[in-house]
Amino acid sequence: MGFIWLQVARGSVKYRDSPSVILLHCLLRPNRHFQRPALEPISLLEMSANRLVPSSGERKGTIYVPTPEVVDRNVKSLLNKLTMENFDSISDQIVAWANKSENEKDGRTLIQVIRIVYEKAVDDADRSEMYARLCRKMMETISPKLQDDGIKSTDREPITGGLLFRKHLLNQCQEDFERGWVGMKATARAAAVEASDEETIKSAGEGELYSDEDYVTQQAKRQSLGLIKFIGELFKVQILTERIMHECVKKLLGNVENPEEEEIESLCQLFKTIGQLLDVPKARAHMDVYFQRMSELCKNPNVSPRMQFMLQDVIELRNRKWQPRNAVNAPTTLAAVHEAVCTHCSSLREMLKDMV
């Protein structure tokens, strides 16, 4: 056990002993007073002029604005975690990232968040319904302080908050819809070339180059159809209007004589998504015209058999009052799945009772 130096108040006797002995001495002689040895004075550290200042934190008098790399990494991570079970908590965090654009005059962070969500929705068509719900929530709950000095209303007033969000989202959808499948393929090819260095391209064999071209084509096709489905889901949550949907249908049916396969496949995807919502009494005349043209396309020799069968499937879908043969389950919660299983089991038990 270590030793402790103490100095008695009266006299100059010094005790050097173990703590237990010192404690016993204090108990036996309570009138003795002990003094601690005086501590040496400590000088305060001086602040250096070239000290290191953290770049990621907020400094006094300045406002922290996240870099595009930070926004990209965090928002993509949140979207990868997003499910119907944690929709409320994760979507709130995504809205918070979009709201970091409050202190920007050009809405840079807001535009970046919209682009990330849009690209995720287009690339993951099976969950486009959930991403459309996310966009609806963002439009409703985003900060009204957000604005972009470059976007004004017709009366030259700044567009802010949810209206600004909707404006940017619509611009993104419209731009890619008008570019079409071919434009998306060109963009994907340019991105692939940029990702590869020139030496890799030169050393690649002819078969590998053809393989890359096929991949780019399939990627563009998948994203184009994903865009059409996402547009339909945005209409379902009332972000896009019925007028915009009719304009999309008219554009896809514009070339009846020699249509592109891209246009036919996109048209069929759009009607599968929102056909029932468009086929209402006030728009029945328009729908009849659309399907009359689709019937003509089924007999067009310039249309491939695969496209003809696809058109015929949509025509039959309308004849069945838009009830699909094999319904595709939309994203749902675990609780809803358990409830559906219990209901199905109950039905089976009732059937077995009747059989017995």
mmCIF file of C-alpha atoms in Angstrom:
data_model
loop_
_atom_site.group_PDB
_atom_site.id
_atom_site.type_symbol
_atom_site.label_atom_id
_atom_site.label_comp_id
_atom_site.label_asym_id
_atom_site.label_seq_id
_atom_site.Cartn_x
_atom_site.Cartn_y
_atom_site.Cartn_z
ATOM 1 C CA MET A 1 0.000 0.000 0.000
ATOM 2 C CA GLY A 2 1.272 3.470 -0.843
ATOM 3 C CA PHE A 3 2.393 6.107 1.644
ATOM 4 C CA ILE A 4 1.101 9.629 2.312
ATOM 5 C CA TRP A 5 3.012 12.667 3.566
ATOM 6 C CA LEU A 6 1.147 14.836 6.092
ATOM 7 C CA GLN A 7 2.347 17.786 8.166
ATOM 8 C CA VAL A 8 1.060 18.340 11.697
ATOM 9 C CA ALA A 9 -0.281 21.830 12.403
ATOM 10 C CA ARG A 10 1.571 22.167 15.684
ATOM 11 C CA GLY A 11 5.288 21.474 15.338
ATOM 12 C CA SER A 12 7.260 20.357 12.362
ATOM 13 C CA VAL A 13 6.886 16.586 12.779
ATOM 14 C CA LYS A 14 6.182 14.748 9.523
ATOM 15 C CA TYR A 15 4.416 11.431 9.368
ATOM 16 C CA ARG A 16 5.130 9.010 6.625
ATOM 17 C CA ASP A 17 2.898 6.013 6.998
ATOM 18 C CA SER A 18 0.148 3.989 5.352
ATOM 19 C CA PRO A 19 -3.408 5.442 5.082
ATOM 20 C CA SER A 20 -4.755 2.963 7.665
ATOM 21 C CA VAL A 21 -2.220 4.067 10.284
ATOM 22 C CA ILE A 22 -2.946 7.734 9.582
ATOM 23 C CA LEU A 23 -6.703 7.104 9.974
ATOM 24 C CA LEU A 24 -6.098 5.395 13.324
ATOM 25 C CA HIS A 25 -3.914 8.289 14.451
ATOM 26 C CA CYS A 26 -6.686 10.768 13.606
ATOM 27 C CA LEU A 27 -9.228 8.785 15.620
ATOM 28 C CA LEU A 28 -6.961 8.571 18.678
ATOM 29 C CA ARG A 29 -5.952 12.274 18.518
ATOM 30 C CA PRO A 30 -8.974 14.209 17.243
ATOM 31 C CA ASN A 31 -7.545 17.555 18.340
ATOM 32 C CA ARG A 32 -4.703 17.302 15.887
ATOM 33 C CA HIS A 33 -5.219 19.312 12.707
ATOM 34 C CA PHE A 34 -3.562 18.312 9.497
ATOM 35 C CA GLN A 35 -2.798 20.554 6.611
ATOM 36 C CA ARG A 36 -2.444 19.558 2.976
ATOM 37 C CA PRO A 37 0.791 20.599 1.280
ATOM 38 C CA ALA A 38 0.396 23.764 -0.779
ATOM 39 C CA LEU A 39 -0.211 23.145 -4.488
ATOM 40 C CA GLU A 40 1.882 24.844 -7.092
ATOM 41 C CA PRO A 41 0.018 27.493 -9.106
ATOM 42 C CA ILE A 42 -1.086 26.393 -12.591
ATOM 43 C CA SER A 43 -1.054 28.858 -15.448
ATOM 44 C CA LEU A 44 -4.005 28.889 -17.882
ATOM 45 C CA LEU A 45 -3.447 27.649 -21.409
ATOM 46 C CA GLU A 46 -3.149 30.377 -23.984
ATOM 47 C CA MET A 47 -5.365 30.224 -27.096
ATOM 48 C CA SER A 48 -3.267 29.789 -30.211
ATOM 49 C CA ALA A 49 -3.963 32.009 -33.192
ATOM 50 C CA ASN A 50 -3.639 29.122 -35.669
ATOM 51 C CA ARG A 51 -5.635 26.601 -33.608
ATOM 52 C CA LEU A 52 -7.615 23.829 -35.323
ATOM 53 C CA VAL A 53 -11.319 24.651 -35.753
ATOM 54 C CA PRO A 54 -13.766 21.795 -36.579
ATOM 55 C CA SER A 55 -15.245 22.339 -40.033
ATOM 56 C CA SER A 56 -18.356 20.200 -39.456
ATOM 57 C CA GLY A 57 -19.710 21.993 -36.423
ATOM 58 C CA GLU A 58 -21.438 25.315 -36.131
ATOM 59 C CA ARG A 59 -19.337 28.279 -35.153
ATOM 60 C CA LYS A 60 -20.680 31.227 -33.294
ATOM 61 C CA GLY A 61 -22.318 33.649 -35.673
ATOM 62 C CA THR A 62 -22.318 31.214 -38.617
ATOM 63 C CA ILE A 63 -24.964 28.785 -39.934
ATOM 64 C CA TYR A 64 -24.023 25.208 -40.724
ATOM 65 C CA VAL A 65 -24.945 24.128 -44.256
ATOM 66 C CA PRO A 66 -24.292 20.440 -45.046
ATOM 67 C CA THR A 67 -22.193 19.567 -48.053
ATOM 68 C CA PRO A 68 -23.818 17.685 -50.973
ATOM 69 C CA GLU A 69 -21.790 14.595 -50.062
ATOM 70 C CA VAL A 70 -23.189 14.589 -46.514
ATOM 71 C CA VAL A 71 -26.760 15.071 -47.751
ATOM 72 C CA ASP A 72 -26.390 12.342 -50.358
ATOM 73 C CA ARG A 73 -24.988 9.819 -47.901
ATOM 74 C CA ASN A 74 -27.533 10.426 -45.137
ATOM 75 C CA VAL A 75 -30.686 10.650 -47.267
ATOM 76 C CA LYS A 76 -29.799 7.516 -49.242
ATOM 77 C CA SER A 77 -29.166 5.684 -45.988
ATOM 78 C CA LEU A 78 -32.602 6.710 -44.684
ATOM 79 C CA LEU A 79 -34.324 5.634 -47.909
ATOM 80 C CA ASN A 80 -32.666 2.223 -47.687
ATOM 81 C CA LYS A 81 -34.184 1.803 -44.209
ATOM 82 C CA LEU A 82 -37.650 3.081 -45.159
ATOM 83 C CA THR A 83 -40.521 0.591 -44.747
ATOM 84 C CA MET A 84 -44.210 0.889 -43.958
ATOM 85 C CA GLU A 85 -43.423 -0.123 -40.367
ATOM 86 C CA ASN A 86 -41.045 2.789 -39.699
ATOM 87 C CA PHE A 87 -42.544 5.170 -42.260
ATOM 88 C CA ASP A 88 -43.383 7.977 -39.818
ATOM 89 C CA SER A 89 -40.012 8.132 -38.050
ATOM 90 C CA ILE A 90 -37.830 7.759 -41.162
ATOM 91 C CA SER A 91 -39.905 10.172 -43.255
ATOM 92 C CA ASP A 92 -39.644 12.779 -40.485
ATOM 93 C CA GLN A 93 -35.851 12.560 -40.705
ATOM 94 C CA ILE A 94 -35.933 12.939 -44.493
ATOM 95 C CA VAL A 95 -38.129 16.030 -44.126
ATOM 96 C CA ALA A 96 -35.614 17.396 -41.613
ATOM 97 C CA TRP A 97 -32.832 17.062 -44.191
ATOM 98 C CA ALA A 98 -34.917 18.890 -46.775
ATOM 99 C CA ASN A 99 -35.590 21.647 -44.233
ATOM 100 C CA LYS A 100 -31.848 22.334 -43.961
ATOM 101 C CA SER A 101 -32.416 24.359 -47.124
ATOM 102 C CA GLU A 102 -34.116 27.096 -45.038
ATOM 103 C CA ASN A 103 -30.913 29.152 -44.973
ATOM 104 C CA GLU A 104 -30.256 28.817 -48.714
ATOM 105 C CA LYS A 105 -31.452 31.226 -51.359
ATOM 106 C CA ASP A 106 -31.245 28.710 -54.191
ATOM 107 C CA GLY A 107 -32.869 25.729 -52.438
ATOM 108 C CA ARG A 108 -29.855 23.566 -53.247
ATOM 109 C CA THR A 109 -30.375 21.008 -50.468
ATOM 110 C CA LEU A 110 -34.114 20.733 -51.159
ATOM 111 C CA ILE A 111 -33.491 20.062 -54.857
ATOM 112 C CA GLN A 112 -30.889 17.435 -53.987
ATOM 113 C CA VAL A 113 -33.209 15.615 -51.552
ATOM 114 C CA ILE A 114 -36.008 15.610 -54.160
ATOM 115 C CA ARG A 115 -33.644 14.193 -56.771
ATOM 116 C CA ILE A 116 -32.476 11.408 -54.443
ATOM 117 C CA VAL A 117 -36.053 10.407 -53.547
ATOM 118 C CA TYR A 118 -37.095 10.588 -57.210
ATOM 119 C CA GLU A 119 -34.217 8.392 -58.403
ATOM 120 C CA LYS A 120 -34.960 5.837 -55.691
ATOM 121 C CA ALA A 121 -38.652 5.702 -56.652
ATOM 122 C CA VAL A 122 -37.898 5.315 -60.369
ATOM 123 C CA ASP A 123 -35.334 2.575 -59.734
ATOM 124 C CA ASP A 124 -37.553 0.646 -57.276
ATOM 125 C CA ALA A 125 -40.937 0.481 -59.024
ATOM 126 C CA ASP A 126 -42.280 -2.216 -56.683
ATOM 127 C CA ARG A 127 -42.310 0.321 -53.832
ATOM 128 C CA SER A 128 -43.274 3.404 -55.840
ATOM 129 C CA GLU A 129 -46.540 3.651 -53.896
ATOM 130 C CA MET A 130 -44.605 4.136 -50.659
ATOM 131 C CA TYR A 131 -42.320 6.750 -52.221
ATOM 132 C CA ALA A 132 -45.368 8.622 -53.533
ATOM 133 C CA ARG A 133 -46.728 8.689 -49.979
ATOM 134 C CA LEU A 134 -43.365 10.023 -48.833
ATOM 135 C CA CYS A 135 -43.574 12.829 -51.401
ATOM 136 C CA ARG A 136 -47.087 13.679 -50.251
ATOM 137 C CA LYS A 137 -45.931 13.915 -46.644
ATOM 138 C CA MET A 138 -42.938 16.038 -47.609
ATOM 139 C CA MET A 139 -45.167 18.421 -49.564
ATOM 140 C CA GLU A 140 -47.519 18.789 -46.573
ATOM 141 C CA THR A 141 -44.988 19.063 -43.744
ATOM 142 C CA ILE A 142 -41.994 20.789 -45.296
ATOM 143 C CA SER A 143 -41.009 24.167 -43.824
ATOM 144 C CA PRO A 144 -42.832 27.171 -45.323
ATOM 145 C CA LYS A 145 -39.556 29.112 -45.055
ATOM 146 C CA LEU A 146 -38.000 27.190 -47.943
ATOM 147 C CA GLN A 147 -37.684 29.230 -51.109
ATOM 148 C CA ASP A 148 -35.749 29.496 -54.352
ATOM 149 C CA ASP A 149 -34.982 32.987 -55.642
ATOM 150 C CA GLY A 150 -34.907 31.622 -59.181
ATOM 151 C CA ILE A 151 -38.536 30.404 -59.098
ATOM 152 C CA LYS A 152 -41.352 32.946 -58.950
ATOM 153 C CA SER A 153 -45.104 32.761 -59.395
ATOM 154 C CA THR A 154 -46.964 34.502 -62.227
ATOM 155 C CA ASP A 155 -47.263 37.634 -60.101
ATOM 156 C CA ARG A 156 -43.484 37.591 -59.387
ATOM 157 C CA GLU A 157 -43.946 36.397 -55.815
ATOM 158 C CA PRO A 158 -41.559 33.713 -54.463
ATOM 159 C CA ILE A 159 -42.886 30.153 -54.345
ATOM 160 C CA THR A 160 -42.217 28.630 -50.927
ATOM 161 C CA GLY A 161 -42.723 25.508 -48.833
ATOM 162 C CA GLY A 162 -44.847 22.684 -50.180
ATOM 163 C CA LEU A 163 -45.616 24.461 -53.439
ATOM 164 C CA LEU A 164 -41.896 24.800 -54.126
ATOM 165 C CA PHE A 165 -41.404 21.100 -53.388
ATOM 166 C CA ARG A 166 -44.208 20.174 -55.805
ATOM 167 C CA LYS A 167 -42.779 22.490 -58.472
ATOM 168 C CA HIS A 168 -39.331 20.877 -58.362
ATOM 169 C CA LEU A 169 -40.778 17.353 -58.302
ATOM 170 C CA LEU A 170 -43.026 18.035 -61.296
ATOM 171 C CA ASN A 171 -40.134 19.550 -63.233
ATOM 172 C CA GLN A 172 -38.071 16.407 -62.637
ATOM 173 C CA CYS A 173 -40.902 14.095 -63.739
ATOM 174 C CA GLN A 174 -41.748 16.177 -66.798
ATOM 175 C CA GLU A 175 -38.136 16.425 -67.938
ATOM 176 C CA ASP A 176 -37.565 12.666 -67.874
ATOM 177 C CA PHE A 177 -41.005 11.857 -69.320
ATOM 178 C CA GLU A 178 -40.389 14.102 -72.313
ATOM 179 C CA ARG A 179 -36.889 12.700 -72.843
ATOM 180 C CA GLY A 180 -38.373 9.217 -72.945
ATOM 181 C CA TRP A 181 -36.702 5.868 -73.008
ATOM 182 C CA VAL A 182 -34.063 6.873 -75.552
ATOM 183 C CA GLY A 183 -33.027 9.914 -73.535
ATOM 184 C CA MET A 184 -32.729 7.900 -70.324
ATOM 185 C CA LYS A 185 -30.636 5.323 -72.188
ATOM 186 C CA ALA A 186 -28.274 8.041 -73.420
ATOM 187 C CA THR A 187 -27.930 9.376 -69.875
ATOM 188 C CA ALA A 188 -27.216 5.914 -68.485
ATOM 189 C CA ARG A 189 -24.623 5.263 -71.204
ATOM 190 C CA ALA A 190 -22.878 8.573 -70.488
ATOM 191 C CA ALA A 191 -22.776 7.752 -66.781
ATOM 192 C CA ALA A 192 -21.295 4.326 -67.514
ATOM 193 C CA VAL A 193 -18.613 5.811 -69.764
ATOM 194 C CA GLU A 194 -17.745 8.425 -67.179
ATOM 195 C CA ALA A 195 -17.395 5.748 -64.508
ATOM 196 C CA SER A 196 -14.920 3.783 -66.658
ATOM 197 C CA ASP A 197 -11.517 5.074 -67.662
ATOM 198 C CA GLU A 198 -10.411 5.154 -71.288
ATOM 199 C CA GLU A 199 -7.885 2.344 -70.864
ATOM 200 C CA THR A 200 -10.567 -0.005 -69.531
ATOM 201 C CA ILE A 201 -12.777 0.701 -72.545
ATOM 202 C CA LYS A 202 -9.883 0.079 -74.972
ATOM 203 C CA SER A 203 -8.898 -3.183 -73.312
ATOM 204 C CA ALA A 204 -12.471 -4.500 -73.194
ATOM 205 C CA GLY A 205 -13.391 -7.090 -75.786
ATOM 206 C CA GLU A 206 -16.235 -6.756 -78.247
ATOM 207 C CA GLY A 207 -18.405 -9.205 -76.286
ATOM 208 C CA GLU A 208 -17.945 -7.237 -73.079
ATOM 209 C CA LEU A 209 -18.896 -3.986 -74.807
ATOM 210 C CA TYR A 210 -22.074 -5.575 -76.155
ATOM 211 C CA SER A 211 -22.841 -6.878 -72.676
ATOM 212 C CA ASP A 212 -22.474 -3.385 -71.225
ATOM 213 C CA GLU A 213 -24.735 -1.995 -73.939
ATOM 214 C CA ASP A 214 -27.420 -4.566 -73.098
ATOM 215 C CA TYR A 215 -27.162 -3.664 -69.434
ATOM 216 C CA VAL A 216 -27.557 0.044 -70.195
ATOM 217 C CA THR A 217 -30.583 -0.690 -72.394
ATOM 218 C CA GLN A 218 -32.275 -2.796 -69.724
ATOM 219 C CA GLN A 219 -31.521 -0.201 -67.068
ATOM 220 C CA ALA A 220 -33.049 2.575 -69.171
ATOM 221 C CA LYS A 221 -36.138 0.451 -69.839
ATOM 222 C CA ARG A 222 -36.575 -0.374 -66.153
ATOM 223 C CA GLN A 223 -36.226 3.257 -65.116
ATOM 224 C CA SER A 224 -38.575 4.462 -67.845
ATOM 225 C CA LEU A 225 -41.323 2.075 -66.742
ATOM 226 C CA GLY A 226 -40.537 2.933 -63.123
ATOM 227 C CA LEU A 227 -41.058 6.603 -63.955
ATOM 228 C CA ILE A 228 -44.465 5.872 -65.521
ATOM 229 C CA LYS A 229 -45.586 3.905 -62.463
ATOM 230 C CA PHE A 230 -44.302 6.608 -60.109
ATOM 231 C CA ILE A 231 -46.194 9.273 -62.075
ATOM 232 C CA GLY A 232 -49.343 7.209 -61.670
ATOM 233 C CA GLU A 233 -48.778 6.834 -57.925
ATOM 234 C CA LEU A 234 -48.233 10.598 -57.597
ATOM 235 C CA PHE A 235 -51.623 11.065 -59.237
ATOM 236 C CA LYS A 236 -53.168 8.692 -56.688
ATOM 237 C CA VAL A 237 -51.914 10.842 -53.796
ATOM 238 C CA GLN A 238 -53.132 13.994 -55.591
ATOM 239 C CA ILE A 239 -49.755 15.545 -56.313
ATOM 240 C CA LEU A 240 -50.351 15.316 -60.064
ATOM 241 C CA THR A 241 -53.678 16.344 -61.579
ATOM 242 C CA GLU A 242 -56.090 14.470 -63.845
ATOM 243 C CA ARG A 243 -55.313 16.911 -66.651
ATOM 244 C CA ILE A 244 -51.630 15.986 -66.519
ATOM 245 C CA MET A 245 -52.535 12.292 -66.737
ATOM 246 C CA HIS A 246 -54.621 12.833 -69.863
ATOM 247 C CA GLU A 247 -51.747 14.787 -71.420
ATOM 248 C CA CYS A 248 -49.422 11.851 -70.739
ATOM 249 C CA VAL A 249 -51.849 9.399 -72.364
ATOM 250 C CA LYS A 250 -52.256 11.613 -75.430
ATOM 251 C CA LYS A 251 -48.485 11.893 -75.847
ATOM 252 C CA LEU A 252 -48.030 8.117 -75.613
ATOM 253 C CA LEU A 253 -50.820 7.575 -78.172
ATOM 254 C CA GLY A 254 -49.602 10.308 -80.491
ATOM 255 C CA ASN A 255 -47.992 8.009 -83.053
ATOM 256 C CA VAL A 256 -50.647 5.504 -84.143
ATOM 257 C CA GLU A 257 -49.147 4.615 -87.532
ATOM 258 C CA ASN A 258 -45.685 3.522 -86.422
ATOM 259 C CA PRO A 259 -45.427 3.693 -82.609
ATOM 260 C CA GLU A 260 -42.319 2.905 -80.606
ATOM 261 C CA GLU A 261 -42.398 -0.098 -78.284
ATOM 262 C CA GLU A 262 -41.388 2.237 -75.490
ATOM 263 C CA GLU A 263 -44.577 4.262 -75.941
ATOM 264 C CA ILE A 264 -46.864 1.219 -76.031
ATOM 265 C CA GLU A 265 -45.306 -0.401 -72.979
ATOM 266 C CA SER A 266 -45.391 2.871 -71.037
ATOM 267 C CA LEU A 267 -49.040 3.403 -72.009
ATOM 268 C CA CYS A 268 -49.997 -0.055 -70.763
ATOM 269 C CA GLN A 269 -48.097 0.501 -67.507
ATOM 270 C CA LEU A 270 -49.858 3.827 -66.941
ATOM 271 C CA PHE A 271 -53.337 2.371 -67.495
ATOM 272 C CA LYS A 272 -52.581 -0.560 -65.192
ATOM 273 C CA THR A 273 -51.664 1.947 -62.487
ATOM 274 C CA ILE A 274 -54.402 4.599 -62.803
ATOM 275 C CA GLY A 275 -56.875 3.332 -65.408
ATOM 276 C CA GLN A 276 -59.640 2.799 -62.883
ATOM 277 C CA LEU A 277 -59.266 6.345 -61.520
ATOM 278 C CA LEU A 278 -59.370 7.892 -64.995
ATOM 279 C CA ASP A 279 -62.303 5.787 -66.205
ATOM 280 C CA VAL A 280 -65.006 7.937 -64.573
ATOM 281 C CA PRO A 281 -68.264 9.189 -66.142
ATOM 282 C CA LYS A 282 -66.986 12.711 -66.851
ATOM 283 C CA ALA A 283 -63.973 11.328 -68.756
ATOM 284 C CA ARG A 284 -65.692 8.306 -70.325
ATOM 285 C CA ALA A 285 -65.665 9.849 -73.805
ATOM 286 C CA HIS A 286 -61.895 10.413 -73.640
ATOM 287 C CA MET A 287 -61.307 6.871 -72.412
ATOM 288 C CA ASP A 288 -63.397 5.428 -75.237
ATOM 289 C CA VAL A 289 -61.227 7.267 -77.767
ATOM 290 C CA TYR A 290 -58.033 6.027 -76.103
ATOM 291 C CA PHE A 291 -59.139 2.396 -76.179
ATOM 292 C CA GLN A 292 -60.406 2.662 -79.728
ATOM 293 C CA ARG A 293 -56.889 3.655 -80.775
ATOM 294 C CA MET A 294 -55.437 0.833 -78.720
ATOM 295 C CA SER A 295 -57.717 -1.628 -80.529
ATOM 296 C CA GLU A 296 -56.424 -0.289 -83.841
ATOM 297 C CA LEU A 297 -52.847 -0.755 -82.668
ATOM 298 C CA CYS A 298 -53.595 -4.411 -81.941
ATOM 299 C CA LYS A 299 -54.229 -4.865 -85.669
ATOM 300 C CA ASN A 300 -51.323 -2.730 -86.848
ATOM 301 C CA PRO A 301 -48.700 -4.837 -88.693
ATOM 302 C CA ASN A 302 -45.990 -2.411 -87.533
ATOM 303 C CA VAL A 303 -46.649 -3.413 -83.922
ATOM 304 C CA SER A 304 -44.865 -6.536 -82.704
ATOM 305 C CA PRO A 305 -46.949 -9.501 -81.456
ATOM 306 C CA ARG A 306 -45.643 -8.990 -77.921
ATOM 307 C CA MET A 307 -46.902 -5.403 -77.882
ATOM 308 C CA GLN A 308 -50.232 -6.480 -79.384
ATOM 309 C CA PHE A 309 -50.756 -8.997 -76.578
ATOM 310 C CA MET A 310 -49.831 -6.344 -74.021
ATOM 311 C CA LEU A 311 -52.411 -3.924 -75.444
ATOM 312 C CA GLN A 312 -55.042 -6.659 -75.515
ATOM 313 C CA ASP A 313 -54.408 -7.424 -71.839
ATOM 314 C CA VAL A 314 -55.152 -3.801 -70.904
ATOM 315 C CA ILE A 315 -58.295 -3.761 -73.054
ATOM 316 C CA GLU A 316 -59.525 -6.904 -71.281
ATOM 317 C CA LEU A 317 -58.615 -5.342 -67.933
ATOM 318 C CA ARG A 318 -60.999 -2.484 -68.645
ATOM 319 C CA ASN A 319 -63.698 -4.940 -69.700
ATOM 320 C CA ARG A 320 -63.320 -6.624 -66.280
ATOM 321 C CA LYS A 321 -63.958 -3.281 -64.545
ATOM 322 C CA TRP A 322 -60.231 -2.949 -63.850
ATOM 323 C CA GLN A 323 -60.102 -6.071 -61.682
ATOM 324 C CA PRO A 324 -56.753 -7.810 -62.352
ATOM 325 C CA ARG A 325 -56.505 -11.562 -62.657
ATOM 326 C CA ASN A 326 -53.592 -11.719 -60.244
ATOM 327 C CA ALA A 327 -53.515 -8.777 -57.877
ATOM 328 C CA VAL A 328 -50.088 -7.550 -56.771
ATOM 329 C CA ASN A 329 -49.878 -6.768 -53.066
ATOM 330 C CA ALA A 330 -48.763 -3.246 -52.259
ATOM 331 C CA PRO A 331 -46.222 -2.567 -49.479
ATOM 332 C CA THR A 332 -47.876 -3.038 -46.099
ATOM 333 C CA THR A 333 -47.060 -3.435 -42.402
ATOM 334 C CA LEU A 334 -46.357 -6.647 -40.507
ATOM 335 C CA ALA A 335 -49.489 -6.105 -38.442
ATOM 336 C CA ALA A 336 -51.600 -6.005 -41.599
ATOM 337 C CA VAL A 337 -49.935 -9.193 -42.863
ATOM 338 C CA HIS A 338 -50.639 -10.983 -39.567
ATOM 339 C CA GLU A 339 -54.245 -9.828 -39.669
ATOM 340 C CA ALA A 340 -54.648 -11.105 -43.227
ATOM 341 C CA VAL A 341 -53.147 -14.486 -42.268
ATOM 342 C CA CYS A 342 -55.475 -14.794 -39.270
ATOM 343 C CA THR A 343 -58.476 -13.938 -41.441
ATOM 344 C CA HIS A 344 -57.437 -16.533 -44.010
ATOM 345 C CA CYS A 345 -56.959 -19.187 -41.317
ATOM 346 C CA SER A 346 -60.387 -18.415 -39.872
ATOM 347 C CA SER A 347 -61.938 -18.842 -43.302
ATOM 348 C CA LEU A 348 -60.213 -22.199 -43.728
ATOM 349 C CA ARG A 349 -61.471 -23.388 -40.337
ATOM 350 C CA GLU A 350 -65.030 -22.437 -41.267
ATOM 351 C CA MET A 351 -64.707 -24.341 -44.537
ATOM 352 C CA LEU A 352 -63.448 -27.439 -42.697
ATOM 353 C CA LYS A 353 -66.366 -27.269 -40.259
ATOM 354 C CA ASP A 354 -68.821 -27.184 -43.140
ATOM 355 C CA MET A 355 -67.121 -30.180 -44.747
ATOM 356 C CA VAL A 356 -67.338 -32.179 -41.516
#
